[in-house]
Amino acid sequence: MAYGSTPPPKQKKPKVKIPNKQRKNPVIKKGKLTDKQEKALAKHGKHHTLSHIRKMTMLMKQGMSFSASHKKAQAEVGK
């Protein structure tokens, strides 16, 4: 391609529809915390506020990981 010329137009790939039965669903346990998560929160709660821990618990029950929920709780609630 020469300097100053326009690149050729990109061709779009056709979308392939996958039936719902064949889709892979991520395994996310929602609603309850595991024993490991509860122990980690108890240890974590020694140096964080109750509102921070409650926010983390809510996010973890929705399926978020410990570290991701911690980062989001830090941003929204603080320490």
GROMACS .gro file of N, CA and C in nm:
model
  237
    1MET      N    1   0.086  -0.117   0.000
    1MET     CA    2   0.000   0.000   0.000
    1MET      C    3   0.091   0.124   0.000
    2ALA      N    4   0.065   0.213  -0.089
    2ALA     CA    5   0.146   0.333  -0.105
    2ALA      C    6   0.108   0.437  -0.001
    3TYR      N    7   0.203   0.523   0.028
    3TYR     CA    8   0.180   0.629   0.125
    3TYR      C    9   0.069   0.720   0.076
    4GLY      N   10  -0.028   0.747   0.163
    4GLY     CA   11  -0.136   0.837   0.130
    4GLY      C   12  -0.257   0.767   0.070
    5SER      N   13  -0.243   0.640   0.037
    5SER     CA   14  -0.359   0.571  -0.020
    5SER      C   15  -0.449   0.520   0.093
    6THR      N   16  -0.571   0.494   0.060
    6THR     CA   17  -0.664   0.447   0.162
    6THR      C   18  -0.658   0.295   0.172
    7PRO      N   19  -0.673   0.242   0.293
    7PRO     CA   20  -0.671   0.097   0.309
    7PRO      C   21  -0.798   0.035   0.251
    8PRO      N   22  -0.790  -0.090   0.210
    8PRO     CA   23  -0.910  -0.154   0.157
    8PRO      C   24  -1.015  -0.170   0.266
    9PRO      N   25  -1.143  -0.167   0.230
    9PRO     CA   26  -1.248  -0.180   0.332
    9PRO      C   27  -1.243  -0.319   0.396
   10LYS      N   28  -1.270  -0.323   0.528
   10LYS     CA   29  -1.268  -0.450   0.600
   10LYS      C   30  -1.399  -0.523   0.576
   11GLN      N   31  -1.388  -0.653   0.560
   11GLN     CA   32  -1.509  -0.734   0.542
   11GLN      C   33  -1.554  -0.783   0.678
   12LYS      N   34  -1.683  -0.770   0.704
   12LYS     CA   35  -1.737  -0.815   0.832
   12LYS      C   36  -1.766  -0.964   0.826
   13LYS      N   37  -1.737  -1.032   0.937
   13LYS     CA   38  -1.767  -1.173   0.947
   13LYS      C   39  -1.916  -1.189   0.975
   14PRO      N   40  -1.979  -1.285   0.913
   14PRO     CA   41  -2.121  -1.307   0.943
   14PRO      C   42  -2.137  -1.362   1.085
   15LYS      N   43  -2.240  -1.316   1.155
   15LYS     CA   44  -2.265  -1.363   1.290
   15LYS      C   45  -2.329  -1.500   1.285
   16VAL      N   46  -2.278  -1.587   1.371
   16VAL     CA   47  -2.332  -1.721   1.379
   16VAL      C   48  -2.415  -1.731   1.505
   17LYS      N   49  -2.541  -1.768   1.490
   17LYS     CA   50  -2.628  -1.780   1.607
   17LYS      C   51  -2.610  -1.919   1.667
   18ILE      N   52  -2.587  -1.922   1.797
   18ILE     CA   53  -2.571  -2.047   1.869
   18ILE      C   54  -2.697  -2.069   1.951
   19PRO      N   55  -2.761  -2.185   1.935
   19PRO     CA   56  -2.881  -2.211   2.016
   19PRO      C   57  -2.849  -2.207   2.165
   20ASN      N   58  -2.948  -2.169   2.245
   20ASN     CA   59  -2.929  -2.156   2.389
   20ASN      C   60  -2.878  -2.284   2.453
   21LYS      N   61  -2.920  -2.398   2.404
   21LYS     CA   62  -2.879  -2.525   2.465
   21LYS      C   63  -2.730  -2.552   2.446
   22GLN      N   64  -2.670  -2.496   2.341
   22GLN     CA   65  -2.530  -2.523   2.312
   22GLN      C   66  -2.435  -2.419   2.370
   23ARG      N   67  -2.487  -2.309   2.424
   23ARG     CA   68  -2.401  -2.205   2.481
   23ARG      C   69  -2.340  -2.252   2.610
   24LYS      N   70  -2.217  -2.210   2.633
   24LYS     CA   71  -2.150  -2.243   2.758
   24LYS      C   72  -2.183  -2.136   2.860
   25ASN      N   73  -2.242  -2.174   2.969
   25ASN     CA   74  -2.275  -2.080   3.076
   25ASN      C   75  -2.166  -2.087   3.182
   26PRO      N   76  -2.116  -1.973   3.227
   26PRO     CA   77  -2.017  -1.976   3.334
   26PRO      C   78  -2.079  -2.027   3.463
   27VAL      N   79  -2.002  -2.106   3.534
   27VAL     CA   80  -2.052  -2.161   3.660
   27VAL      C   81  -2.026  -2.058   3.768
   28ILE      N   82  -2.130  -1.987   3.809
   28ILE     CA   83  -2.120  -1.886   3.913
   28ILE      C   84  -2.221  -1.923   4.021
   29LYS      N   85  -2.170  -1.945   4.139
   29LYS     CA   86  -2.258  -1.980   4.249
   29LYS      C   87  -2.309  -1.850   4.310
   30LYS      N   88  -2.439  -1.827   4.295
   30LYS     CA   89  -2.497  -1.702   4.344
   30LYS      C   90  -2.580  -1.728   4.468
   31GLY      N   91  -2.585  -1.630   4.556
   31GLY     CA   92  -2.674  -1.637   4.670
   31GLY      C   93  -2.607  -1.673   4.801
   32LYS      N   94  -2.504  -1.756   4.798
   32LYS     CA   95  -2.439  -1.796   4.922
   32LYS      C   96  -2.288  -1.780   4.908
   33LEU      N   97  -2.224  -1.757   5.021
   33LEU     CA   98  -2.079  -1.749   5.024
   33LEU      C   99  -2.024  -1.884   5.068
   34THR      N  100  -1.907  -1.920   5.014
   34THR     CA  101  -1.844  -2.044   5.055
   34THR      C  102  -1.777  -2.023   5.191
   35ASP      N  103  -1.737  -2.132   5.254
   35ASP     CA  104  -1.668  -2.123   5.384
   35ASP      C  105  -1.538  -2.045   5.370
   36LYS      N  106  -1.468  -2.067   5.260
   36LYS     CA  107  -1.342  -1.997   5.236
   36LYS      C  108  -1.365  -1.846   5.224
   37GLN      N  109  -1.472  -1.807   5.155
   37GLN     CA  110  -1.503  -1.665   5.139
   37GLN      C  111  -1.541  -1.602   5.272
   38GLU      N  112  -1.617  -1.675   5.355
   38GLU     CA  113  -1.656  -1.622   5.486
   38GLU      C  114  -1.535  -1.604   5.577
   39LYS      N  115  -1.442  -1.699   5.574
   39LYS     CA  116  -1.321  -1.687   5.656
   39LYS      C  117  -1.236  -1.569   5.608
   40ALA      N  118  -1.227  -1.554   5.476
   40ALA     CA  119  -1.148  -1.443   5.421
   40ALA      C  120  -1.210  -1.309   5.458
   41LEU      N  121  -1.343  -1.300   5.455
   41LEU     CA  122  -1.410  -1.175   5.493
   41LEU      C  123  -1.392  -1.145   5.641
   42ALA      N  124  -1.396  -1.249   5.726
   42ALA     CA  125  -1.378  -1.228   5.870
   42ALA      C  126  -1.238  -1.175   5.898
   43LYS      N  127  -1.139  -1.230   5.832
   43LYS     CA  128  -1.001  -1.185   5.848
   43LYS      C  129  -0.983  -1.044   5.789
   44HIS      N  130  -1.048  -1.020   5.678
   44HIS     CA  131  -1.040  -0.893   5.607
   44HIS      C  132  -1.109  -0.782   5.685
   45GLY      N  133  -1.214  -0.818   5.761
   45GLY     CA  134  -1.293  -0.720   5.833
   45GLY      C  135  -1.223  -0.655   5.950
   46LYS      N  136  -1.109  -0.709   5.991
   46LYS     CA  137  -1.036  -0.651   6.105
   46LYS      C  138  -0.984  -0.512   6.074
   47HIS      N  139  -0.953  -0.486   5.947
   47HIS     CA  140  -0.898  -0.354   5.914
   47HIS      C  141  -0.981  -0.281   5.808
   48HIS      N  142  -1.112  -0.313   5.801
   48HIS     CA  143  -1.203  -0.241   5.713
   48HIS      C  144  -1.333  -0.213   5.787
   49THR      N  145  -1.407  -0.115   5.738
   49THR     CA  146  -1.532  -0.076   5.804
   49THR      C  147  -1.643  -0.177   5.774
   50LEU      N  148  -1.747  -0.170   5.854
   50LEU     CA  149  -1.861  -0.259   5.837
   50LEU      C  150  -1.930  -0.235   5.703
   51SER      N  151  -1.940  -0.110   5.661
   51SER     CA  152  -2.005  -0.080   5.533
   51SER      C  153  -1.925  -0.138   5.416
   52HIS      N  154  -1.791  -0.138   5.426
   52HIS     CA  155  -1.705  -0.197   5.324
   52HIS      C  156  -1.730  -0.347   5.316
   53ILE      N  157  -1.737  -0.413   5.431
   53ILE     CA  158  -1.757  -0.558   5.435
   53ILE      C  159  -1.896  -0.594   5.383
   54ARG      N  160  -1.996  -0.516   5.419
   54ARG     CA  161  -2.132  -0.542   5.371
   54ARG      C  162  -2.140  -0.528   5.219
   55LYS      N  163  -2.074  -0.426   5.165
   55LYS     CA  164  -2.073  -0.406   5.020
   55LYS      C  165  -2.004  -0.523   4.951
   56MET      N  166  -1.892  -0.567   5.007
   56MET     CA  167  -1.821  -0.681   4.950
   56MET      C  168  -1.906  -0.808   4.955
   57THR      N  169  -1.974  -0.830   5.067
   57THR     CA  170  -2.059  -0.948   5.081
   57THR      C  171  -2.170  -0.947   4.976
   58MET      N  172  -2.233  -0.832   4.956
   58MET     CA  173  -2.339  -0.820   4.857
   58MET      C  174  -2.287  -0.851   4.717
   59LEU      N  175  -2.170  -0.796   4.683
   59LEU     CA  176  -2.113  -0.818   4.551
   59LEU      C  177  -2.071  -0.964   4.531
   60MET      N  178  -2.016  -1.024   4.635
   60MET     CA  179  -1.975  -1.164   4.625
   60MET      C  180  -2.095  -1.257   4.611
   61LYS      N  181  -2.206  -1.222   4.673
   61LYS     CA  182  -2.327  -1.302   4.659
   61LYS      C  183  -2.384  -1.292   4.517
   62GLN      N  184  -2.351  -1.186   4.448
   62GLN     CA  185  -2.395  -1.168   4.309
   62GLN      C  186  -2.302  -1.241   4.212
   63GLY      N  187  -2.194  -1.300   4.264
   63GLY     CA  188  -2.105  -1.379   4.180
   63GLY      C  189  -1.969  -1.318   4.153
   64MET      N  190  -1.939  -1.203   4.212
   64MET     CA  191  -1.811  -1.138   4.192
   64MET      C  192  -1.704  -1.203   4.279
   65SER      N  193  -1.580  -1.201   4.234
   65SER     CA  194  -1.472  -1.260   4.312
   65SER      C  195  -1.435  -1.171   4.430
   66PHE      N  196  -1.355  -1.225   4.521
   66PHE     CA  197  -1.315  -1.151   4.640
   66PHE      C  198  -1.238  -1.025   4.603
   67SER      N  199  -1.137  -1.040   4.518
   67SER     CA  200  -1.053  -0.924   4.485
   67SER      C  201  -1.129  -0.821   4.403
   68ALA      N  202  -1.214  -0.866   4.312
   68ALA     CA  203  -1.293  -0.771   4.232
   68ALA      C  204  -1.393  -0.696   4.319
   69SER      N  205  -1.456  -0.768   4.413
   69SER     CA  206  -1.552  -0.701   4.502
   69SER      C  207  -1.480  -0.605   4.596
   70HIS      N  208  -1.359  -0.638   4.635
   70HIS     CA  209  -1.282  -0.549   4.722
   70HIS      C  210  -1.250  -0.418   4.649
   71LYS      N  211  -1.206  -0.429   4.525
   71LYS     CA  212  -1.173  -0.309   4.448
   71LYS      C  213  -1.296  -0.220   4.428
   72LYS      N  214  -1.410  -0.283   4.399
   72LYS     CA  215  -1.532  -0.205   4.376
   72LYS      C  216  -1.579  -0.142   4.508
   73ALA      N  217  -1.569  -0.216   4.619
   73ALA     CA  218  -1.609  -0.161   4.749
   73ALA      C  219  -1.517  -0.046   4.790
   74GLN      N  220  -1.389  -0.057   4.760
   74GLN     CA  221  -1.295   0.051   4.789
   74GLN      C  222  -1.334   0.176   4.713
   75ALA      N  223  -1.373   0.159   4.586
   75ALA     CA  224  -1.408   0.275   4.504
   75ALA      C  225  -1.539   0.338   4.549
   76GLU      N  226  -1.638   0.256   4.587
   76GLU     CA  227  -1.769   0.310   4.621
   76GLU      C  228  -1.780   0.354   4.767
   77VAL      N  229  -1.732   0.272   4.859
   77VAL     CA  230  -1.752   0.298   5.002
   77VAL      C  231  -1.626   0.354   5.068
   78GLY      N  232  -1.513   0.304   5.027
   78GLY     CA  233  -1.387   0.341   5.092
   78GLY      C  234  -1.343   0.233   5.186
   79LYS      N  235  -1.248   0.265   5.270
   79LYS     CA  236  -1.192   0.165   5.360
   79LYS      C  237  -1.285   0.146   5.477
   0.00000   0.00000   0.00000
